[in-house]
Coordinates of C-alpha atoms in Angstrom, one line a residue:
Chain A
M248 CA 66.4 94.5 96.9
I249 CA 69.2 93.8 99.3
I250 CA 69.8 90.3 100.7
A251 CA 72.6 90.0 103.3
T252 CA 73.5 86.6 104.5
G253 CA 76.0 85.8 107.3
L254 CA 78.2 88.9 106.7
Q255 CA 81.4 88.7 108.8
K256 CA 84.4 91.0 109.0
R257 CA 87.5 91.1 111.2
F258 CA 90.2 93.8 111.2
G259 CA 93.1 92.0 112.8
D260 CA 91.9 90.7 116.1
V261 CA 88.9 93.0 116.2
V262 CA 85.6 91.6 115.1
A263 CA 83.8 94.4 113.5
V264 CA 80.8 92.4 112.2
E265 CA 80.1 88.9 113.5
D266 CA 77.0 87.8 111.7
V267 CA 74.6 90.1 109.9
T268 CA 71.7 88.6 107.9
F269 CA 68.7 90.5 106.8
T270 CA 66.6 91.5 103.7
A271 CA 65.7 95.0 102.6
E272 CA 62.8 95.1 100.2
D273 CA 61.9 97.4 97.3
G274 CA 59.4 100.2 98.2
K275 CA 60.3 99.9 101.9
I276 CA 62.5 101.7 104.3
T277 CA 64.7 99.4 106.3
G278 CA 66.6 100.9 109.3
L279 CA 69.8 99.5 110.7
L280 CA 69.6 100.5 114.3
G281 CA 72.4 100.0 116.8
P282 CA 74.6 101.8 119.3
N283 CA 77.8 103.4 118.2
G284 CA 80.4 100.8 117.3
A285 CA 77.9 98.1 116.8
G286 CA 79.2 97.4 113.2
K287 CA 76.6 99.4 111.2
T288 CA 79.2 101.2 109.1
S289 CA 81.3 98.1 108.5
A290 CA 78.2 96.1 107.5
M291 CA 77.2 98.9 105.1
R292 CA 80.7 99.0 103.6
M293 CA 80.5 95.3 102.8
L294 CA 77.1 95.9 101.2
Y295 CA 78.5 98.5 98.8
G296 CA 81.7 96.6 98.2
L297 CA 84.2 98.9 99.7
V298 CA 85.5 96.1 101.9
A299 CA 85.2 92.4 101.2
P300 CA 83.4 90.2 103.8
D301 CA 85.5 87.4 105.4
N302 CA 82.4 85.2 105.4
G303 CA 78.9 85.4 104.0
T304 CA 77.8 87.7 101.1
A305 CA 75.1 90.1 99.9
I306 CA 73.0 90.0 96.8
I307 CA 71.7 93.3 95.5
D308 CA 69.2 93.1 92.6
G309 CA 70.7 89.7 91.7
H310 CA 74.3 90.8 91.8
D311 CA 76.7 89.3 94.3
V312 CA 79.0 91.9 96.0
R313 CA 81.8 89.4 96.2
K314 CA 81.7 88.2 92.6
D315 CA 80.6 91.2 90.8
P316 CA 81.1 94.4 92.8
Q317 CA 81.0 96.7 89.7
S318 CA 77.5 95.6 88.8
V319 CA 76.4 96.1 92.3
R320 CA 77.8 99.6 92.3
R321 CA 75.7 100.4 89.2
V322 CA 72.5 99.7 91.0
I323 CA 73.2 101.4 94.3
G324 CA 73.4 104.9 95.5
V325 CA 75.4 105.4 98.6
L326 CA 75.8 108.2 101.2
P327 CA 78.7 106.9 103.2
D328 CA 79.5 107.6 106.8
A329 CA 81.8 110.6 106.0
P330 CA 80.7 112.0 102.6
G331 CA 83.4 114.5 101.7
I332 CA 82.6 116.7 98.8
Y333 CA 85.1 118.8 96.7
P334 CA 85.2 122.3 98.2
R335 CA 86.6 123.9 95.1
L336 CA 83.9 122.6 92.8
T337 CA 80.4 124.0 92.8
A338 CA 77.5 122.0 94.0
R339 CA 76.4 121.3 90.4
E340 CA 80.0 120.3 89.4
N341 CA 80.2 117.9 92.3
I342 CA 77.0 116.2 91.2
R343 CA 78.0 116.2 87.5
Y344 CA 81.3 114.5 88.3
F345 CA 79.6 111.5 89.8
G346 CA 77.0 111.4 87.0
R347 CA 79.8 111.2 84.5
L348 CA 81.5 108.5 86.5
H349 CA 78.3 106.5 86.1
G350 CA 78.5 107.0 82.3
M351 CA 75.9 109.8 82.1
S352 CA 76.4 112.8 79.9
G353 CA 74.6 115.5 77.9
P354 CA 71.0 116.7 78.3
R355 CA 70.1 113.5 80.2
L356 CA 72.7 114.3 82.9
E357 CA 72.0 118.0 83.0
G358 CA 68.2 117.4 83.3
R359 CA 68.7 115.0 86.1
I360 CA 71.0 117.4 88.0
N361 CA 68.4 120.2 87.6
D362 CA 65.7 117.8 88.9
L363 CA 67.8 117.0 92.0
I364 CA 68.6 120.6 92.6
D365 CA 64.9 121.4 92.6
L366 CA 64.0 118.4 94.6
L367 CA 66.5 119.3 97.3
D368 CA 65.6 123.0 97.1
M369 CA 69.2 124.0 96.6
G370 CA 68.8 126.3 93.5
A371 CA 70.2 129.3 95.3
V372 CA 73.6 127.7 96.1
A373 CA 73.8 125.2 93.1
D374 CA 76.5 127.2 91.3
R375 CA 78.5 128.3 94.2
R376 CA 81.7 126.5 95.3
T377 CA 80.9 124.3 98.2
A378 CA 83.8 125.5 100.4
G379 CA 81.5 127.8 102.5
F380 CA 78.5 125.5 102.6
S381 CA 76.7 124.6 105.9
Q382 CA 76.6 121.1 107.1
G383 CA 73.0 120.7 105.7
E384 CA 74.0 122.1 102.3
R385 CA 76.9 119.8 102.1
M386 CA 74.7 116.8 103.0
K387 CA 72.3 117.8 100.2
V388 CA 75.2 117.9 97.7
A389 CA 76.4 114.5 98.9
I390 CA 72.9 112.9 98.7
A391 CA 72.2 114.4 95.2
R392 CA 75.5 113.0 93.8
A393 CA 74.8 109.6 95.4
I394 CA 71.4 109.3 93.6
V395 CA 72.3 111.1 90.4
H396 CA 72.2 107.9 88.4
D397 CA 68.7 107.0 89.6
P398 CA 69.6 103.8 91.5
R399 CA 67.0 101.3 92.6
N400 CA 68.7 100.8 95.9
V401 CA 69.8 103.6 98.2
M402 CA 72.0 103.2 101.3
L403 CA 72.4 106.0 103.7
D404 CA 74.9 105.8 106.6
E405 CA 73.7 108.1 109.4
P406 CA 72.3 110.6 107.0
T407 CA 71.0 113.0 109.7
N408 CA 74.2 113.1 111.7
G409 CA 75.1 116.7 112.6
L410 CA 72.1 118.2 110.8
D411 CA 69.8 120.9 112.3
V412 CA 66.0 120.4 112.6
M413 CA 65.2 121.9 109.2
S414 CA 67.8 119.8 107.4
T415 CA 66.7 116.7 109.2
R416 CA 63.2 117.3 108.1
A417 CA 64.3 117.8 104.5
M418 CA 66.2 114.5 104.7
R419 CA 63.2 112.7 106.0
H420 CA 61.0 114.0 103.2
L421 CA 63.6 112.8 100.7
I422 CA 63.8 109.3 102.3
N423 CA 60.0 109.0 102.1
R424 CA 60.0 110.2 98.6
L425 CA 62.6 107.6 97.6
R426 CA 60.3 104.9 99.1
E427 CA 57.3 106.3 97.2
E428 CA 59.3 105.9 94.0
G429 CA 59.6 102.2 94.8
R430 CA 63.2 102.1 95.7
C431 CA 64.8 100.0 98.3
V432 CA 66.0 102.3 101.1
L433 CA 68.5 101.1 103.7
F434 CA 69.6 103.6 106.3
S435 CA 71.5 103.3 109.5
S436 CA 71.1 105.4 112.6
H437 CA 71.6 105.3 116.3
V438 CA 68.7 107.7 116.9
M439 CA 65.7 105.8 118.0
Q440 CA 63.1 108.5 117.2
E441 CA 64.3 108.8 113.6
V442 CA 64.1 105.1 113.0
S443 CA 60.7 104.7 114.5
A444 CA 59.3 107.7 112.6
L445 CA 60.6 106.5 109.2
C446 CA 61.1 102.8 109.0
D447 CA 58.9 100.0 107.7
R448 CA 61.3 97.5 109.1
I449 CA 64.0 97.7 111.7
V450 CA 67.1 95.6 112.0
V451 CA 68.7 95.9 115.4
I452 CA 72.5 95.4 115.5
A453 CA 74.6 95.1 118.6
A454 CA 78.2 93.9 118.9
G455 CA 78.3 92.9 115.3
R456 CA 75.2 90.7 115.3
V457 CA 71.6 91.1 114.3
V458 CA 69.8 90.8 117.6
A459 CA 66.3 91.4 116.4
Q460 CA 64.4 92.5 113.3
G461 CA 60.8 93.2 112.2
T462 CA 58.3 96.0 112.0
P463 CA 58.2 98.5 114.9
D464 CA 55.1 96.7 116.2
E465 CA 56.7 93.3 116.1
L466 CA 59.7 94.6 118.0
R467 CA 57.5 96.1 120.7
A468 CA 55.6 92.9 121.0
Q469 CA 58.8 90.8 121.1
A470 CA 60.2 92.9 123.9
G471 CA 56.8 93.2 125.7
T472 CA 57.2 97.0 126.0
D473 CA 54.9 99.9 125.0
S474 CA 57.6 102.2 123.6
L475 CA 60.1 101.4 121.0
E476 CA 62.9 102.9 123.0
D477 CA 62.2 100.5 125.9
A478 CA 62.1 97.7 123.4
F479 CA 65.5 98.8 122.0
V480 CA 67.1 98.9 125.5
S481 CA 65.7 95.5 126.4
I482 CA 66.8 93.9 123.1
V483 CA 70.3 95.4 123.0
G484 CA 70.9 94.9 126.7
A485 CA 72.7 97.2 129.0
E486 CA 76.2 96.2 127.9
G487 CA 75.3 96.8 124.3
L488 CA 74.7 100.5 125.0
V489 CA 78.1 101.0 126.5
Chain B
M37 CA 86.0 103.6 80.4
L38 CA 87.7 106.4 78.4
N39 CA 84.8 108.7 79.3
Q40 CA 85.3 107.9 83.0
M41 CA 89.0 108.6 82.7
M42 CA 88.4 111.9 81.0
A43 CA 85.9 112.8 83.7
I44 CA 88.5 112.2 86.4
L45 CA 91.2 114.0 84.5
Q46 CA 89.1 117.0 83.9
K47 CA 87.9 117.2 87.4
E48 CA 91.4 117.0 88.8
L49 CA 92.6 119.7 86.4
R50 CA 89.7 122.0 87.3
D51 CA 90.3 121.3 91.0
G52 CA 94.1 122.0 90.6
I53 CA 93.6 125.2 88.7
R54 CA 91.2 126.5 91.4
D55 CA 93.6 125.5 94.2
R56 CA 95.7 128.6 94.8
R57 CA 98.5 126.5 96.2
S58 CA 98.6 124.1 93.2
L59 CA 98.4 126.9 90.8
M60 CA 101.0 129.1 92.4
S61 CA 103.6 126.4 92.6
A62 CA 102.8 125.5 88.9
L63 CA 103.1 129.1 87.8
L64 CA 105.8 130.6 90.0
F65 CA 108.4 127.8 89.8
P66 CA 108.8 128.1 86.0
L67 CA 109.5 131.8 86.5
L68 CA 111.9 131.4 89.4
G69 CA 114.5 129.1 87.8
P70 CA 115.1 131.1 84.6
I71 CA 115.2 134.4 86.5
L72 CA 117.7 133.0 89.0
C73 CA 119.9 131.7 86.2
A74 CA 119.7 134.9 84.3
V75 CA 120.8 136.9 87.4
L76 CA 123.7 134.6 88.0
L77 CA 124.8 134.7 84.3
N78 CA 124.6 138.5 84.4
T79 CA 126.8 138.5 87.4
V80 CA 129.3 136.3 85.6
A81 CA 129.1 138.6 82.5
N82 CA 129.7 141.7 84.6
S83 CA 132.8 140.2 86.3
S84 CA 134.2 139.2 82.9
A85 CA 133.5 142.8 81.8
R86 CA 136.2 143.8 84.2
S87 CA 138.8 142.4 81.8
K88 CA 137.8 145.3 79.6
P89 CA 140.7 147.7 78.9
L90 CA 142.0 149.4 82.0
E91 CA 141.1 153.1 82.1
L92 CA 143.7 155.2 83.9
S93 CA 143.6 158.9 84.6
V94 CA 147.1 160.3 84.4
V95 CA 148.1 163.7 85.9
G96 CA 151.2 165.1 84.3
A97 CA 151.3 162.8 81.3
E98 CA 153.6 165.3 79.5
N99 CA 156.3 164.6 82.2
A100 CA 156.8 161.0 81.1
P101 CA 156.0 160.5 77.4
S102 CA 157.8 157.1 77.3
L103 CA 155.8 155.7 80.2
V104 CA 152.6 156.9 78.7
A105 CA 153.5 155.4 75.4
F106 CA 154.3 152.1 77.2
L107 CA 150.9 152.1 78.9
F108 CA 149.2 152.9 75.7
T109 CA 150.8 150.0 73.8
N110 CA 149.8 147.7 76.6
G111 CA 146.2 148.5 76.0
V112 CA 145.6 151.0 78.8
E113 CA 143.2 153.8 77.9
I114 CA 144.7 157.0 79.1
Q115 CA 142.2 159.5 80.3
A116 CA 142.4 163.2 81.1
P117 CA 142.9 163.8 84.8
P118 CA 140.1 165.0 87.1
P119 CA 140.6 168.5 88.6
D120 CA 141.0 167.0 92.1
P121 CA 142.3 163.4 91.9
E122 CA 142.0 162.7 95.7
T123 CA 138.4 163.7 95.9
A124 CA 137.6 161.8 92.8
V125 CA 139.1 158.6 94.2
R126 CA 137.6 159.1 97.7
D127 CA 134.1 159.6 96.2
G128 CA 134.6 156.4 94.2
K129 CA 134.3 158.2 90.8
L130 CA 137.7 156.8 89.8
D131 CA 139.4 153.6 90.9
V132 CA 143.0 154.8 90.3
V133 CA 144.7 158.1 89.4
L134 CA 148.4 158.1 88.3
I135 CA 150.3 161.3 89.2
I136 CA 153.7 161.8 87.4
P137 CA 155.6 164.6 89.1
E138 CA 157.5 167.3 87.2
D139 CA 160.9 166.0 88.4
Y140 CA 160.3 162.6 86.8
G141 CA 162.3 163.3 83.7
E142 CA 165.3 164.7 85.6
R143 CA 165.6 161.8 88.0
F144 CA 165.0 159.3 85.2
R145 CA 167.9 160.7 83.2
S146 CA 170.2 160.8 86.1
G147 CA 169.6 157.1 86.9
Q148 CA 167.8 157.8 90.2
S149 CA 164.5 156.1 91.2
A150 CA 161.9 158.2 89.5
R151 CA 158.8 158.5 91.6
V152 CA 155.2 158.3 90.5
E153 CA 152.1 158.4 92.7
L154 CA 149.2 156.1 92.5
V155 CA 146.1 157.6 94.3
V156 CA 143.9 154.7 95.4
D157 CA 141.3 153.8 98.1
N158 CA 142.2 150.2 99.2
S159 CA 139.1 150.0 101.3
R160 CA 136.9 149.7 98.2
S161 CA 136.9 146.1 97.1
S162 CA 135.4 146.9 93.7
A163 CA 138.5 149.1 93.0
R164 CA 141.0 146.5 94.0
H165 CA 141.1 144.7 90.7
N166 CA 141.9 147.9 88.8
I167 CA 144.4 149.0 91.5
S168 CA 146.4 145.7 91.2
R169 CA 146.3 145.9 87.4
S170 CA 147.7 149.4 87.5
K171 CA 150.4 148.4 89.9
K172 CA 151.3 145.4 87.7
M173 CA 151.5 147.6 84.7
L174 CA 153.9 150.1 86.4
Q175 CA 156.0 147.3 87.8
A176 CA 156.2 145.8 84.3
W177 CA 157.5 149.2 83.0
S178 CA 159.9 149.4 85.9
S179 CA 161.4 145.9 85.4
Q180 CA 161.6 146.5 81.6
L181 CA 163.7 149.6 82.3
A182 CA 165.9 147.7 84.8
T183 CA 166.4 144.9 82.3
L184 CA 167.5 147.4 79.6
R185 CA 169.8 149.3 82.0
L186 CA 171.5 146.0 83.1
L187 CA 171.8 144.8 79.5
A188 CA 173.5 148.1 78.6
R189 CA 176.0 147.4 81.3
G190 CA 176.6 143.8 80.2
V191 CA 174.8 142.2 83.2
S192 CA 172.3 139.4 82.8
P193 CA 168.8 140.7 83.9
E194 CA 168.0 137.2 85.3
L195 CA 170.2 138.1 88.3
L196 CA 167.5 140.4 89.4
Q197 CA 164.8 137.7 89.3
P198 CA 166.0 134.6 91.1
V199 CA 162.4 133.4 91.2
K200 CA 159.9 133.9 88.4
I201 CA 156.2 133.4 89.0
D202 CA 153.8 132.3 86.3
E203 CA 150.2 132.5 87.3
V204 CA 147.8 129.9 85.8
D205 CA 144.2 131.2 86.3
L206 CA 141.6 128.5 85.9
S207 CA 138.5 130.5 86.9
T208 CA 137.5 131.4 83.4
P209 CA 134.0 132.9 83.2
Q210 CA 133.2 130.3 80.4
K211 CA 133.6 127.5 82.8
L212 CA 131.3 129.1 85.4
A213 CA 128.8 129.9 82.7
A214 CA 128.9 126.3 81.5
S215 CA 128.0 125.0 84.9
L216 CA 125.2 127.5 85.0
L217 CA 123.8 125.8 81.9
D218 CA 123.6 122.6 84.0
M219 CA 121.7 124.6 86.5
I220 CA 119.2 125.8 83.9
T221 CA 118.7 122.2 82.9
M222 CA 118.2 121.2 86.5
F223 CA 115.4 123.8 86.8
V224 CA 113.7 122.4 83.6
I225 CA 113.8 118.9 85.1
L226 CA 112.7 120.1 88.5
A227 CA 109.7 121.8 86.9
A228 CA 108.4 118.4 85.9
F229 CA 108.4 117.4 89.5
F230 CA 107.5 120.6 91.3
C231 CA 104.6 121.9 89.2
N232 CA 102.4 118.9 89.7
M233 CA 103.4 118.1 93.3
Y234 CA 100.4 119.7 95.0
L235 CA 98.0 118.2 92.4
A236 CA 99.4 114.7 93.0
I237 CA 99.1 115.1 96.8
D238 CA 95.6 116.6 96.6
A239 CA 94.4 113.9 94.3
T240 CA 95.5 111.1 96.7
A241 CA 96.3 112.0 100.3
G242 CA 94.2 115.1 100.0
E243 CA 91.2 113.2 98.7
R244 CA 91.5 110.8 101.6
E245 CA 91.9 113.6 104.1
R246 CA 88.7 115.4 103.0
R247 CA 87.0 112.1 103.0
S248 CA 85.9 112.2 99.4
L249 CA 87.9 109.1 98.5
E250 CA 85.3 106.6 99.8
P251 CA 82.4 108.1 97.9
L252 CA 84.6 108.2 94.8
L253 CA 85.5 104.5 95.1
I254 CA 81.8 103.5 95.4
N255 CA 81.3 104.5 91.8
P256 CA 81.4 101.8 89.2
V257 CA 84.9 102.8 88.0
D258 CA 87.9 100.5 87.8
R259 CA 90.6 101.5 90.2
D260 CA 93.1 101.5 87.3
V261 CA 91.0 104.0 85.5
I262 CA 90.9 106.2 88.6
V263 CA 94.7 106.1 88.9
L264 CA 95.2 106.7 85.2
G265 CA 92.8 109.8 85.2
K266 CA 94.6 111.3 88.2
W267 CA 98.0 110.5 86.7
G268 CA 96.9 112.2 83.4
A269 CA 96.2 115.4 85.3
T270 CA 99.6 115.4 87.0
V271 CA 101.3 114.8 83.7
I272 CA 99.5 117.8 82.1
F273 CA 100.5 120.1 85.0
G274 CA 104.1 118.9 84.9
A275 CA 104.3 119.2 81.1
A276 CA 102.9 122.7 81.3
G277 CA 105.5 123.6 83.9
V278 CA 108.4 122.2 81.7
M279 CA 107.1 124.2 78.7
M280 CA 106.7 127.4 80.7
T281 CA 110.2 127.0 82.2
L282 CA 111.7 126.6 78.7
V283 CA 109.8 129.6 77.4
F284 CA 110.8 131.8 80.3
T285 CA 114.4 130.6 79.9
T286 CA 114.4 131.6 76.3
I287 CA 113.0 135.0 77.3
T288 CA 115.4 135.7 80.1
M289 CA 118.4 134.5 78.2
G290 CA 117.7 137.4 75.8
F291 CA 118.7 139.8 78.6
V292 CA 122.0 138.1 79.3
P293 CA 125.0 139.3 77.3
L294 CA 126.0 135.7 76.5
E295 CA 128.6 136.8 73.9
D296 CA 130.5 138.7 76.7
I297 CA 131.0 135.4 78.5
G298 CA 131.7 133.5 75.4
V299 CA 128.9 131.0 76.0
R300 CA 126.6 129.8 73.3
I301 CA 123.2 128.4 74.3
S302 CA 121.1 126.9 71.5
L303 CA 117.5 127.6 72.3
G304 CA 115.9 127.7 68.9
P305 CA 112.5 126.1 68.2
P306 CA 114.0 122.8 67.0
V307 CA 116.1 122.5 70.2
I308 CA 113.1 123.4 72.4
G309 CA 111.1 120.7 70.6
A310 CA 113.8 118.1 71.1
I311 CA 114.1 119.1 74.8
L312 CA 110.4 118.7 75.2
L313 CA 110.5 115.3 73.6
V314 CA 113.2 114.2 76.1
T315 CA 111.5 115.7 79.2
M316 CA 108.0 114.5 78.4
P317 CA 108.6 111.0 79.7
L318 CA 110.1 112.6 82.8
T319 CA 106.7 114.2 83.5
F320 CA 105.2 110.7 83.3
L321 CA 107.7 109.6 85.8
A322 CA 107.2 112.6 88.1
G323 CA 103.4 112.1 88.2
A324 CA 103.6 108.4 88.8
M325 CA 106.2 108.6 91.5
Q326 CA 104.4 111.4 93.4
L327 CA 101.0 109.7 93.2
L328 CA 102.6 106.5 94.6
V329 CA 104.3 108.3 97.4
A330 CA 101.3 110.4 98.3
S331 CA 99.1 107.3 98.2
F332 CA 101.2 105.8 100.9
A333 CA 100.9 108.8 103.2
R334 CA 98.0 109.1 105.7
S335 CA 97.6 112.8 105.5
F336 CA 98.3 115.8 103.2
K337 CA 101.1 116.9 105.5
E338 CA 102.7 113.5 105.6
A339 CA 102.6 113.3 101.8
Q340 CA 104.1 116.8 101.5
T341 CA 107.0 115.7 103.8
Y342 CA 107.8 112.6 101.8
I343 CA 107.6 114.4 98.5
S344 CA 109.8 117.3 99.5
L345 CA 112.3 114.6 100.4
I346 CA 112.1 112.9 97.0
L347 CA 112.4 116.2 95.3
F348 CA 116.1 116.0 96.0
L349 CA 116.3 113.1 93.5
P350 CA 115.8 115.2 90.4
M351 CA 118.2 117.8 91.7
L352 CA 121.1 115.3 92.4
P353 CA 122.4 114.9 88.9
G354 CA 122.3 118.6 88.3
I355 CA 124.2 119.4 91.5
A356 CA 126.7 116.7 90.9
L357 CA 127.4 117.7 87.3
T358 CA 127.8 121.4 88.4
M359 CA 130.4 120.3 90.9
S360 CA 132.2 117.8 88.7
P361 CA 131.3 117.4 85.0
V362 CA 131.5 113.9 83.5
K363 CA 131.7 112.6 80.0
T364 CA 128.4 111.3 78.9
E365 CA 128.3 107.5 78.5
D366 CA 125.6 105.3 77.0
W367 CA 124.7 103.5 80.2
M368 CA 123.9 106.8 81.9
M369 CA 120.9 107.0 79.6
M370 CA 119.3 104.1 81.5
V371 CA 119.1 106.3 84.6
P372 CA 116.1 108.6 84.6
M373 CA 116.8 112.2 85.6
L374 CA 120.5 111.8 85.0
S375 CA 119.9 111.0 81.4
Q376 CA 117.6 114.0 80.9
Q377 CA 120.1 116.2 82.7
L378 CA 122.9 115.2 80.3
L379 CA 120.8 115.2 77.2
V380 CA 119.3 118.6 77.8
S381 CA 122.6 120.2 78.7
D382 CA 124.2 118.7 75.7
M383 CA 121.4 119.9 73.4
M384 CA 121.6 123.5 74.9
R385 CA 125.3 123.5 74.3
G386 CA 124.6 122.4 70.7
D387 CA 126.6 119.2 71.1
P388 CA 125.5 116.1 69.2
T389 CA 123.4 113.6 71.2
G390 CA 122.5 110.7 69.0
V391 CA 119.2 108.8 68.4
L392 CA 120.3 105.8 70.5
R393 CA 120.8 107.9 73.6
H394 CA 117.4 109.6 73.2
A395 CA 115.7 106.3 72.7
L396 CA 117.4 104.7 75.7
A397 CA 116.5 107.7 77.9
I398 CA 112.8 107.8 76.8
I399 CA 112.3 104.0 77.0
S400 CA 113.9 103.5 80.4
T401 CA 112.0 106.4 81.9
M402 CA 108.7 105.2 80.6
V403 CA 109.3 101.6 81.8
I404 CA 109.9 102.9 85.3
S405 CA 106.9 105.2 85.2
G406 CA 104.8 102.2 84.2
F407 CA 106.1 100.3 87.2
F408 CA 105.2 103.1 89.6
L409 CA 101.7 103.4 88.0
W410 CA 101.1 99.7 88.4
W411 CA 102.1 99.9 92.0
T412 CA 99.8 102.8 92.7
A413 CA 96.9 101.0 91.1
R414 CA 97.7 98.0 93.3
L415 CA 97.5 100.3 96.3
F416 CA 94.2 101.6 95.1
R417 CA 92.8 98.1 94.8
K418 CA 93.4 97.4 98.5
E419 CA 90.7 98.0 101.1
T420 CA 93.0 100.0 103.2
I421 CA 93.4 102.7 100.6
V422 CA 90.4 104.6 102.2
F423 CA 91.9 104.6 105.6
G424 CA 95.6 104.9 104.7
R425 CA 97.9 101.9 104.8

């Protein structure tokens, strides 16, 4: 479970995140929805402890990101904004590297890697170097290594960015599966359709603030519109979309 | 924690070995230095081979037995004349041919200038050395005769030589060869820096550029452990480079006729072992320094630029010592790179070095490496490490 309270971050004079408060529950998919530059990535980075918040904090499964970031990192799996993988390592080696960094080894690690390769349907390329991989194949490697340690909480920053239809579908299946396994899934996107198709709860962010949150139905009701897209536009406001 | 460090170290090594650029620089550089030095030393050996006895073909040796005897006692090897002296010289088969005409004895006895001919081709620079030696030899004979004739007439021969020139030649091949030893040492030291350069860049600026640094840092690994693991990989690459350079040096020196130059290089297993002990801390320093510099850089290219600039540092002592040798002092052992340069050169020469100097060199280099590592780890703990500065 992820509980963010009053997250704030400035880079120099630029306010990246003004005030972000929300809760993402286990067994649910929570979507961070917002236009480009709204502060989704910065908010995520504070949640996984890459940058420290200026104000506010986040508690993940009882661990405070400010006081104990290492414990937080043990219970989360993260697909960051730009998940670079190692081109000279094979897919399997890429995944194994992160498994070992999480203290896994031996048959337990190898078994888990095999499960993930089956789950993501990447057996054909698993032992090839990733240098020539397609965007979709690279994304599969990145997501597999992010969840190799079987984390209770999974954060995905724009996971379908740049993916074709087939890869996007595969990613949706995976996200649904992670929920069925009872994990807390938090993912960010600026694509309306994706969020509405997947999410149990939506947190709308604009200009560094949470401007609305709730189930898709609640958001529609709140904005008094029939479609979620209209609700989004009315909530964020015209200037938020610039 | 140790397991995590080993995971990082092994991954960086595997990545480095699979990177053609890293591998080539690690493999080719240790070959380049020894080969270059061997070629240079061979050139020196060849030039000193020119001071071998002068071989002179003489036509009409029977016309001037006393001259031939003089040449012979002065170490000239008299050779049978070719059928056609001029063609032989023109074709470059011979450098010089001396022709003694039949009237030599007659003119000699009557006190006239007795003529001899020296057939040469002055346009061939390789022949000039032997030409001038032949001329000098004949002039020596001539002035010896003149001296004897003046003495016989009761005149001081010094009247004929108001000015006497003594040439003091300092360009001994030994000196040149000794400075080449400093060059070999420089290559050994440079190997510690060069062979791990790409690995150090790839593990820091490269990791940031391909955007794999952020995912790496999200793992529950202390930043110190990450830095130590990456550093360990660079040390292994550098140490392998130093070892290969030493091995190749030992091999190539087998092809150099060192005894011709009068140089002795001690490169037995005990010396190699001692050299490795002295240069190991240098690989610590090289790895730490390059990781630090590459962590500052925003991109791979930028890191490459900075590091090729600092590659001059390990070369400086070698170049300076080749130009003007200094006497080794204890304080110099506190200066990394200079200390190794001096110690390794002294060891190859077979000069005594002393435990204190070794200890000083090793400790000072390790302390500075530790400082660089601490600084790199500090950079890695900053938020900005992901974005670069």
